[in-house]
Coordinates of C-alpha atoms in Angstrom, one line a residue:
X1 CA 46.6 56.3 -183.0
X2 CA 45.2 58.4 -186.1
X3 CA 41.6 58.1 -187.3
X4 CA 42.8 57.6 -190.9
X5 CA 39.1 58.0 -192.5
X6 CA 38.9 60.0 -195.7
X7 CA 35.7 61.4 -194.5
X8 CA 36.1 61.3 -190.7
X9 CA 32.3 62.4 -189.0
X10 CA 32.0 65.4 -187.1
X11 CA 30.5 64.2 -184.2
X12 CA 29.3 66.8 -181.1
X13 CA 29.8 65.1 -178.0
X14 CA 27.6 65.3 -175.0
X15 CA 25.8 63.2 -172.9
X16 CA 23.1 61.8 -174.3
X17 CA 20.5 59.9 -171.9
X18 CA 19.2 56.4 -172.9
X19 CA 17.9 53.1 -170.9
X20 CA 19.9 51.9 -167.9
X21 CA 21.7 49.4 -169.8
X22 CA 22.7 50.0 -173.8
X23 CA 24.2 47.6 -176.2
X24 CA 26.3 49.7 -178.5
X25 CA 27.2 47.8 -181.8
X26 CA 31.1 48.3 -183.3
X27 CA 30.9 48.9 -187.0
X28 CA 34.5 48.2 -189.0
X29 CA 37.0 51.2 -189.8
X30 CA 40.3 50.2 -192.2
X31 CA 43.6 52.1 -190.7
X32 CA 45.1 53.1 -193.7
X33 CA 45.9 51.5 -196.9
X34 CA 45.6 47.8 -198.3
X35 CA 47.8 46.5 -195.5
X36 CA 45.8 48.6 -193.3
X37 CA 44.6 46.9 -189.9
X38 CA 40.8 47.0 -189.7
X39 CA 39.4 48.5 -186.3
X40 CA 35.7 47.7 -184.9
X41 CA 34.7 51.1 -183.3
X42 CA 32.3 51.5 -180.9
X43 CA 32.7 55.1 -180.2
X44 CA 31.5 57.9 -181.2
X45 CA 28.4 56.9 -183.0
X46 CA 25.0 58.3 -183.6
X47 CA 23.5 56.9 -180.5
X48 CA 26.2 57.7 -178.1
X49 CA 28.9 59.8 -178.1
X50 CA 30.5 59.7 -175.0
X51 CA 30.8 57.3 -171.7
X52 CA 32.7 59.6 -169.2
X53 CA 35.2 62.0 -171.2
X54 CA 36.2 58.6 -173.1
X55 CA 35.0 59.5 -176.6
X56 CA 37.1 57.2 -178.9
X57 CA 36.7 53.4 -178.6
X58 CA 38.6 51.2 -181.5
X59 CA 39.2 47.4 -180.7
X60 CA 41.6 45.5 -183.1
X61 CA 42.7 41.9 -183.3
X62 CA 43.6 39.0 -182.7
X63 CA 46.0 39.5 -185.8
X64 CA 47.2 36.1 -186.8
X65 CA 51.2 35.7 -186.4
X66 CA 51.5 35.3 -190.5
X67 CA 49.3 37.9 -191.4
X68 CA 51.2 40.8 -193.5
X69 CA 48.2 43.4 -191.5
X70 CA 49.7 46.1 -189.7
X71 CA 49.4 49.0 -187.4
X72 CA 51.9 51.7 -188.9
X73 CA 50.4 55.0 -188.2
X74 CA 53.1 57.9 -190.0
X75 CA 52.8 61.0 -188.2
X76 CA 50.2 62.8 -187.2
X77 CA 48.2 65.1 -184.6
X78 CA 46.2 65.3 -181.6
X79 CA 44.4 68.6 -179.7
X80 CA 42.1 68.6 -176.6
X81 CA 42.1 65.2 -175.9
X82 CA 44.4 62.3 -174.2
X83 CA 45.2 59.0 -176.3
X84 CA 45.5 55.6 -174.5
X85 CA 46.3 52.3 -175.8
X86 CA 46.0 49.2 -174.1
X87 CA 47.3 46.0 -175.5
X88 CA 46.0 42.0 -175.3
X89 CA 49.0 40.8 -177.4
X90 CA 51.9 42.1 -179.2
X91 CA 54.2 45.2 -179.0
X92 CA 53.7 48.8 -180.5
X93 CA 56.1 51.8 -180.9
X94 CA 55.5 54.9 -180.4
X95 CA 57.1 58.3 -180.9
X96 CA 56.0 61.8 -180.1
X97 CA 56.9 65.4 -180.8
X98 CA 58.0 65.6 -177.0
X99 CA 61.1 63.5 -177.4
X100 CA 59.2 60.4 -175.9
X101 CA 60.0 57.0 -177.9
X102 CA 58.8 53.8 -175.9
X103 CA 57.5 50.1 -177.1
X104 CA 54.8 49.6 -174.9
X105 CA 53.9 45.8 -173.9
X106 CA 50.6 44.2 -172.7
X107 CA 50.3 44.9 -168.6
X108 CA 51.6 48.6 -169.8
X109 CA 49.7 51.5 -170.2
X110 CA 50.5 54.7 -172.5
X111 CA 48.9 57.8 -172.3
X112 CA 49.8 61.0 -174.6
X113 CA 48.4 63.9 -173.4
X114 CA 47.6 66.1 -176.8
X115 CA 46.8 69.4 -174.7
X116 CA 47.0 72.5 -176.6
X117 CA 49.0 69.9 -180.1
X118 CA 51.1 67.3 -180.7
X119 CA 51.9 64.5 -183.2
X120 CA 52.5 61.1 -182.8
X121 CA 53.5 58.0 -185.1
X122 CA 52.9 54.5 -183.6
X123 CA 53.5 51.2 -185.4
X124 CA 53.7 47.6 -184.4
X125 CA 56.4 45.9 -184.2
X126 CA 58.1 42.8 -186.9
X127 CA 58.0 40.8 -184.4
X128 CA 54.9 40.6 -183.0
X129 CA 52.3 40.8 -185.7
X130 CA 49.9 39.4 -183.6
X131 CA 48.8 42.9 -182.5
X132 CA 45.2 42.6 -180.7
X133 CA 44.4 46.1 -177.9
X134 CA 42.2 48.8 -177.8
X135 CA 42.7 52.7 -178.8
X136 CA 40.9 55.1 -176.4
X137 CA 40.7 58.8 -176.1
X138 CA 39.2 60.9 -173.4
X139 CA 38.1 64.4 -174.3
X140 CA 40.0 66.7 -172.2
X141 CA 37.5 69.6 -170.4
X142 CA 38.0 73.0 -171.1
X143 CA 40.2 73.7 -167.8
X144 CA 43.0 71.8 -169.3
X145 CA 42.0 71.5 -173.0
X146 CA 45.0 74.4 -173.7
X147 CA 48.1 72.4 -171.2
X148 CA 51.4 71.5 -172.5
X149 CA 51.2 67.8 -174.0
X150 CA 53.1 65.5 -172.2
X151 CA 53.7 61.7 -172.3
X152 CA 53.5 58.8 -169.8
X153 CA 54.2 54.9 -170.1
X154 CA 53.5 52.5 -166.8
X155 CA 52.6 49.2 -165.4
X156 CA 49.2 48.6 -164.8
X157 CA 48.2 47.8 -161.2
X158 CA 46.5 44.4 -160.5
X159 CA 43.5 43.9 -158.5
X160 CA 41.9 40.9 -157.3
X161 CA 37.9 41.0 -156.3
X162 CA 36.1 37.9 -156.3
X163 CA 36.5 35.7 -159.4
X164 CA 38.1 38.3 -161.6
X165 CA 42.0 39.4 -162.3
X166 CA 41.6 42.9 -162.9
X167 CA 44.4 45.6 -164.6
X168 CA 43.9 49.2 -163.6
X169 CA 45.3 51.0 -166.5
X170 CA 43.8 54.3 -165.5
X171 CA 42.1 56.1 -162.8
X172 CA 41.2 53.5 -159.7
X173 CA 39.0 51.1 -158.4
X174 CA 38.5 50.2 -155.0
X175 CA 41.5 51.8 -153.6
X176 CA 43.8 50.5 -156.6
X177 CA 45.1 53.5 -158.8
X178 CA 47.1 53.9 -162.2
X179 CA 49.8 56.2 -161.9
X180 CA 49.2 57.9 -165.4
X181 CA 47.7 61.3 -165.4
X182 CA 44.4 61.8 -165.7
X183 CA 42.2 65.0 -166.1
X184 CA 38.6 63.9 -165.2
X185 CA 37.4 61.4 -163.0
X186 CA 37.4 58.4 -164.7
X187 CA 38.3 54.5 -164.9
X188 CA 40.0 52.0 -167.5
X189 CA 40.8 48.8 -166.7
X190 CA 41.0 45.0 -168.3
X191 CA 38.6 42.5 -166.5
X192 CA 39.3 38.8 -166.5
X193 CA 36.6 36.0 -165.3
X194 CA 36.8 32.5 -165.5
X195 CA 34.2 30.3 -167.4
X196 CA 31.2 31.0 -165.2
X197 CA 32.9 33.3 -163.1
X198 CA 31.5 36.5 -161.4
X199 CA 32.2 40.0 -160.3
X200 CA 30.4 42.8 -158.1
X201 CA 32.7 45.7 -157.9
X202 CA 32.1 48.9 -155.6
X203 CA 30.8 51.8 -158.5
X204 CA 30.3 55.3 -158.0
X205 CA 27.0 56.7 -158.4
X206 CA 28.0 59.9 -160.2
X207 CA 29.8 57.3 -163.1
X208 CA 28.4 55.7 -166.4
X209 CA 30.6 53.2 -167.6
X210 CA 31.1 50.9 -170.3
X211 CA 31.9 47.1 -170.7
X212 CA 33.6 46.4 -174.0
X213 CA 33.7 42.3 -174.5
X214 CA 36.7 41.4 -176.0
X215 CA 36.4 37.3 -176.0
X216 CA 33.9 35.3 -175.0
X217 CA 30.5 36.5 -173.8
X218 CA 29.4 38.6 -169.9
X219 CA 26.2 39.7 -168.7
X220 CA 26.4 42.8 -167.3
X221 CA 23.4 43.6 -164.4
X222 CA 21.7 40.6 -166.1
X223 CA 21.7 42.3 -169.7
X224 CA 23.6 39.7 -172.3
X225 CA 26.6 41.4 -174.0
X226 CA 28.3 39.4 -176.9
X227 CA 32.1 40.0 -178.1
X228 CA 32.8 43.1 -179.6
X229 CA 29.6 44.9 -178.2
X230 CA 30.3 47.5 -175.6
X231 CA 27.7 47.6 -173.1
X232 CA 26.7 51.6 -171.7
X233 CA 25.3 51.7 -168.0
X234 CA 23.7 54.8 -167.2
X235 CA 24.8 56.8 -163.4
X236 CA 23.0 55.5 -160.0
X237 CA 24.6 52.4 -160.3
X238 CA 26.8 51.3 -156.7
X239 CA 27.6 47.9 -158.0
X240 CA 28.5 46.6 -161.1
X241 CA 28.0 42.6 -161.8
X242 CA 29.8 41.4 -164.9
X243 CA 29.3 37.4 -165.3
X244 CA 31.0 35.1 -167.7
X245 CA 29.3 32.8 -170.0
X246 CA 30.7 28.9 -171.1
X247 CA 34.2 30.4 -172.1
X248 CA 36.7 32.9 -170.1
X249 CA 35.7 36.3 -170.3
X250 CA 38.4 39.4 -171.2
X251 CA 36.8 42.5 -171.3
X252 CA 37.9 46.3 -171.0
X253 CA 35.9 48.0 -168.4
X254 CA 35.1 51.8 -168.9
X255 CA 34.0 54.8 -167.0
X256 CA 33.7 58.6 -165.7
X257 CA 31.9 61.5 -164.2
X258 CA 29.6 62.4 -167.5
X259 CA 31.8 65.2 -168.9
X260 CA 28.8 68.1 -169.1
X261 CA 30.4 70.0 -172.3
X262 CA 29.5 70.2 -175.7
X263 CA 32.6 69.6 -178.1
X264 CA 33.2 69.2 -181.4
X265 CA 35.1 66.4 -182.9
X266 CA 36.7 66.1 -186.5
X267 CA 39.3 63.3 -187.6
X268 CA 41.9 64.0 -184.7
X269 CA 41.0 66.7 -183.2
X270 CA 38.8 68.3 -180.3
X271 CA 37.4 71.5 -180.0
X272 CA 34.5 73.8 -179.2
X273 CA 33.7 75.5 -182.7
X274 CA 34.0 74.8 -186.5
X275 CA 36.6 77.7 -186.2
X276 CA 38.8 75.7 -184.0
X277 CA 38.8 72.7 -186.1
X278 CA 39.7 74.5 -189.0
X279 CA 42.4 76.6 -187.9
X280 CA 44.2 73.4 -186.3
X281 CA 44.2 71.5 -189.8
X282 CA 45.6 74.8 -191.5
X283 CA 48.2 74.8 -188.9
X284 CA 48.8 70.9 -189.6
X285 CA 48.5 71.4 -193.3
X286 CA 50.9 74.2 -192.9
X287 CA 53.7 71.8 -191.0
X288 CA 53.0 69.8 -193.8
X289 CA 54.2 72.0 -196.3
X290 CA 56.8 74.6 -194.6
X291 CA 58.2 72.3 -191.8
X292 CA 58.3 72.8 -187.3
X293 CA 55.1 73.6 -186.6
X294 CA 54.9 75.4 -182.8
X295 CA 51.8 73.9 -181.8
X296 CA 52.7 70.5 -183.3
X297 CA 56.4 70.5 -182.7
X298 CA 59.1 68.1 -184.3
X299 CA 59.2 64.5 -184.2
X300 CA 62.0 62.0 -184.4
X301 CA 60.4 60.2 -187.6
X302 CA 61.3 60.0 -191.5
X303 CA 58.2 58.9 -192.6
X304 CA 56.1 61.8 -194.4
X305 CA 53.2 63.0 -192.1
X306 CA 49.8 62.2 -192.6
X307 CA 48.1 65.0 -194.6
X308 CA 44.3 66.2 -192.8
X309 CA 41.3 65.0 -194.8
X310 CA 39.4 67.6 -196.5
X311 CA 36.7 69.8 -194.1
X312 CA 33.2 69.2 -195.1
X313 CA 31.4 72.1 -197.6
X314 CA 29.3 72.8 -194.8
X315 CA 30.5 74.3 -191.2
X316 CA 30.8 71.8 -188.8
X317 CA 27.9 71.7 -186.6
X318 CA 25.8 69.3 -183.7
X319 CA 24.1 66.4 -185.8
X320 CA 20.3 66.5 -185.0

């Protein structure tokens, strides 16, 4: 997915220290134009930018059934980083500039890896407006920041530990692996806990993680998280105890070795310098206007691609 902001942030990623557990509040991004489906965003923001290499947390829906709100995304493109979208309800299509075209399903994962460029549409489909998920992207690290993009769709793999259903979408946890790619250690997955249920999963020391709650409300090593929150837990950790409150609990369940680079990002794409950012939206802007792009490629979509916002007047630097 496309951050369609007119005035996308530059944001520096890095790991940023804070208390052992931090509640992260989403604030509310519109994709697009009057139809647009709004987005609660949790990452980046000024007081975190990353939890692992994940650097991009949007959470969307439900979308009632009748509502004329959307996801159509036209197309557009993605360096240095690895999109993953992960679905509660509804169905989503997605095209790439690799030749993949797939719907992807809840219980599915896909993951576009953006490497060196790509573009990408995705839009929900007529017949499942009742789109509810969550958009993540990783930051790839500079080892494999420059690779080939590629595309993967897959089942999820389930996962049973004490009260709670779990759906490994990628990386593992406690022996139970996705199959999609990944290019740093990490972990996504969708928790489920009954009304008053509990969990203590096995966690790796070297990990921070996030909880992000997507309905009803978990404590999360005893700190109270509300729907919509994402909840940051600093490394050391070798258990993790999520709890439900008085209703079922859904939430997506985050986290990685702290990346340990510095990186620039600006509307879609990742880089190291001002530089970078700006000669990959002159090469988009130039596919734009002359056609086949070879770091973007071609896709397999009539729809006019989405044109870059407009670089700040000032080089693109760390905030303070």
């Amino acid at each position: 997915m496309s951050n369609l902001e007119r005035d996308p942030d530059e944001v520096l990623l890095e790991r940023a220290d804070g208390p052992e557990v931090q509640i992260l509040e989403p604030r509310e991004v519109p994709l697009g134009g009057p139809r647009a489906l709004a987005v609660r965003r949790t990452l980046p923001q000024r007081r975190r930018s990353l939890i692992g290499a994940w650097c991009f947390v949007d959470h969307y829906g439900p979308t009632p059934s009748r509502s004329d709100r959307v996801m159509d995304v036209p197309p557009h493109p993605h360096t240095g980083l690895q999109t993953v979208t992960w679905l509660f309800a509804g169905t989503v299509e997605h095209r790439d500039s690799v030749g993949s075209l797939a719907t992807i399903r809840p219980g599915q994962v896909n993951l576009m890896t953006a490497g060196s460029g790509i573009q990408h549409s995705e839009r929900s489909q007529t017949d499942a407006r009742g789109l509810h998920g969550v958009q993540l992207w990783t930051a790839l690290p500079d080892a494999h920041r420059h690779d080939a993009p590629f595309f993967e769709h897959a089942d999820a793999h389930p996962l049973v530990v004490d009260d709670a259903s779990l759906q490994v979408f990628a990386g593992s946890l406690d022996g139970t692996a996705s199959p999609v790619t990944t290019l740093t250690p990490l972990l996504g997955a969708q928790l489920d806990l009954p009304a008053g249920g509990s969990v203590a999963l096995t966690a790796s020391a070297a990990f921070e993680y996030g909880l992000l709650v997507d309905a009803g409300a978990a404590t999360l090593q005893g700190h109270a998280v509300a729907a919509g929150e994402l909840a940051y837990l600093a490394p050391g950790c070798s258990t993790i105890t999520v709890t439900a409150g008085d209703e079922p609990l859904r939430a997506v369940l985050l986290g990685g070795e702290p990346l340990g680079e510095r990186i620039v990002m600006w509307w879609n794409f990742v880089g190291r310098s001002h530089d970078e950012i700006e000669r990959y939206r002159a090469e988009w802007q130039r596919r734009i206007a002359d056609g086949p792009s070879q770091r973007f490629g071609v896709i397999d979509d009539p729809a006019a691609p989405l044109p870059a916002p407009t670089l700040p007047g000032v080089r693109l630097r760390p905030r303070e």
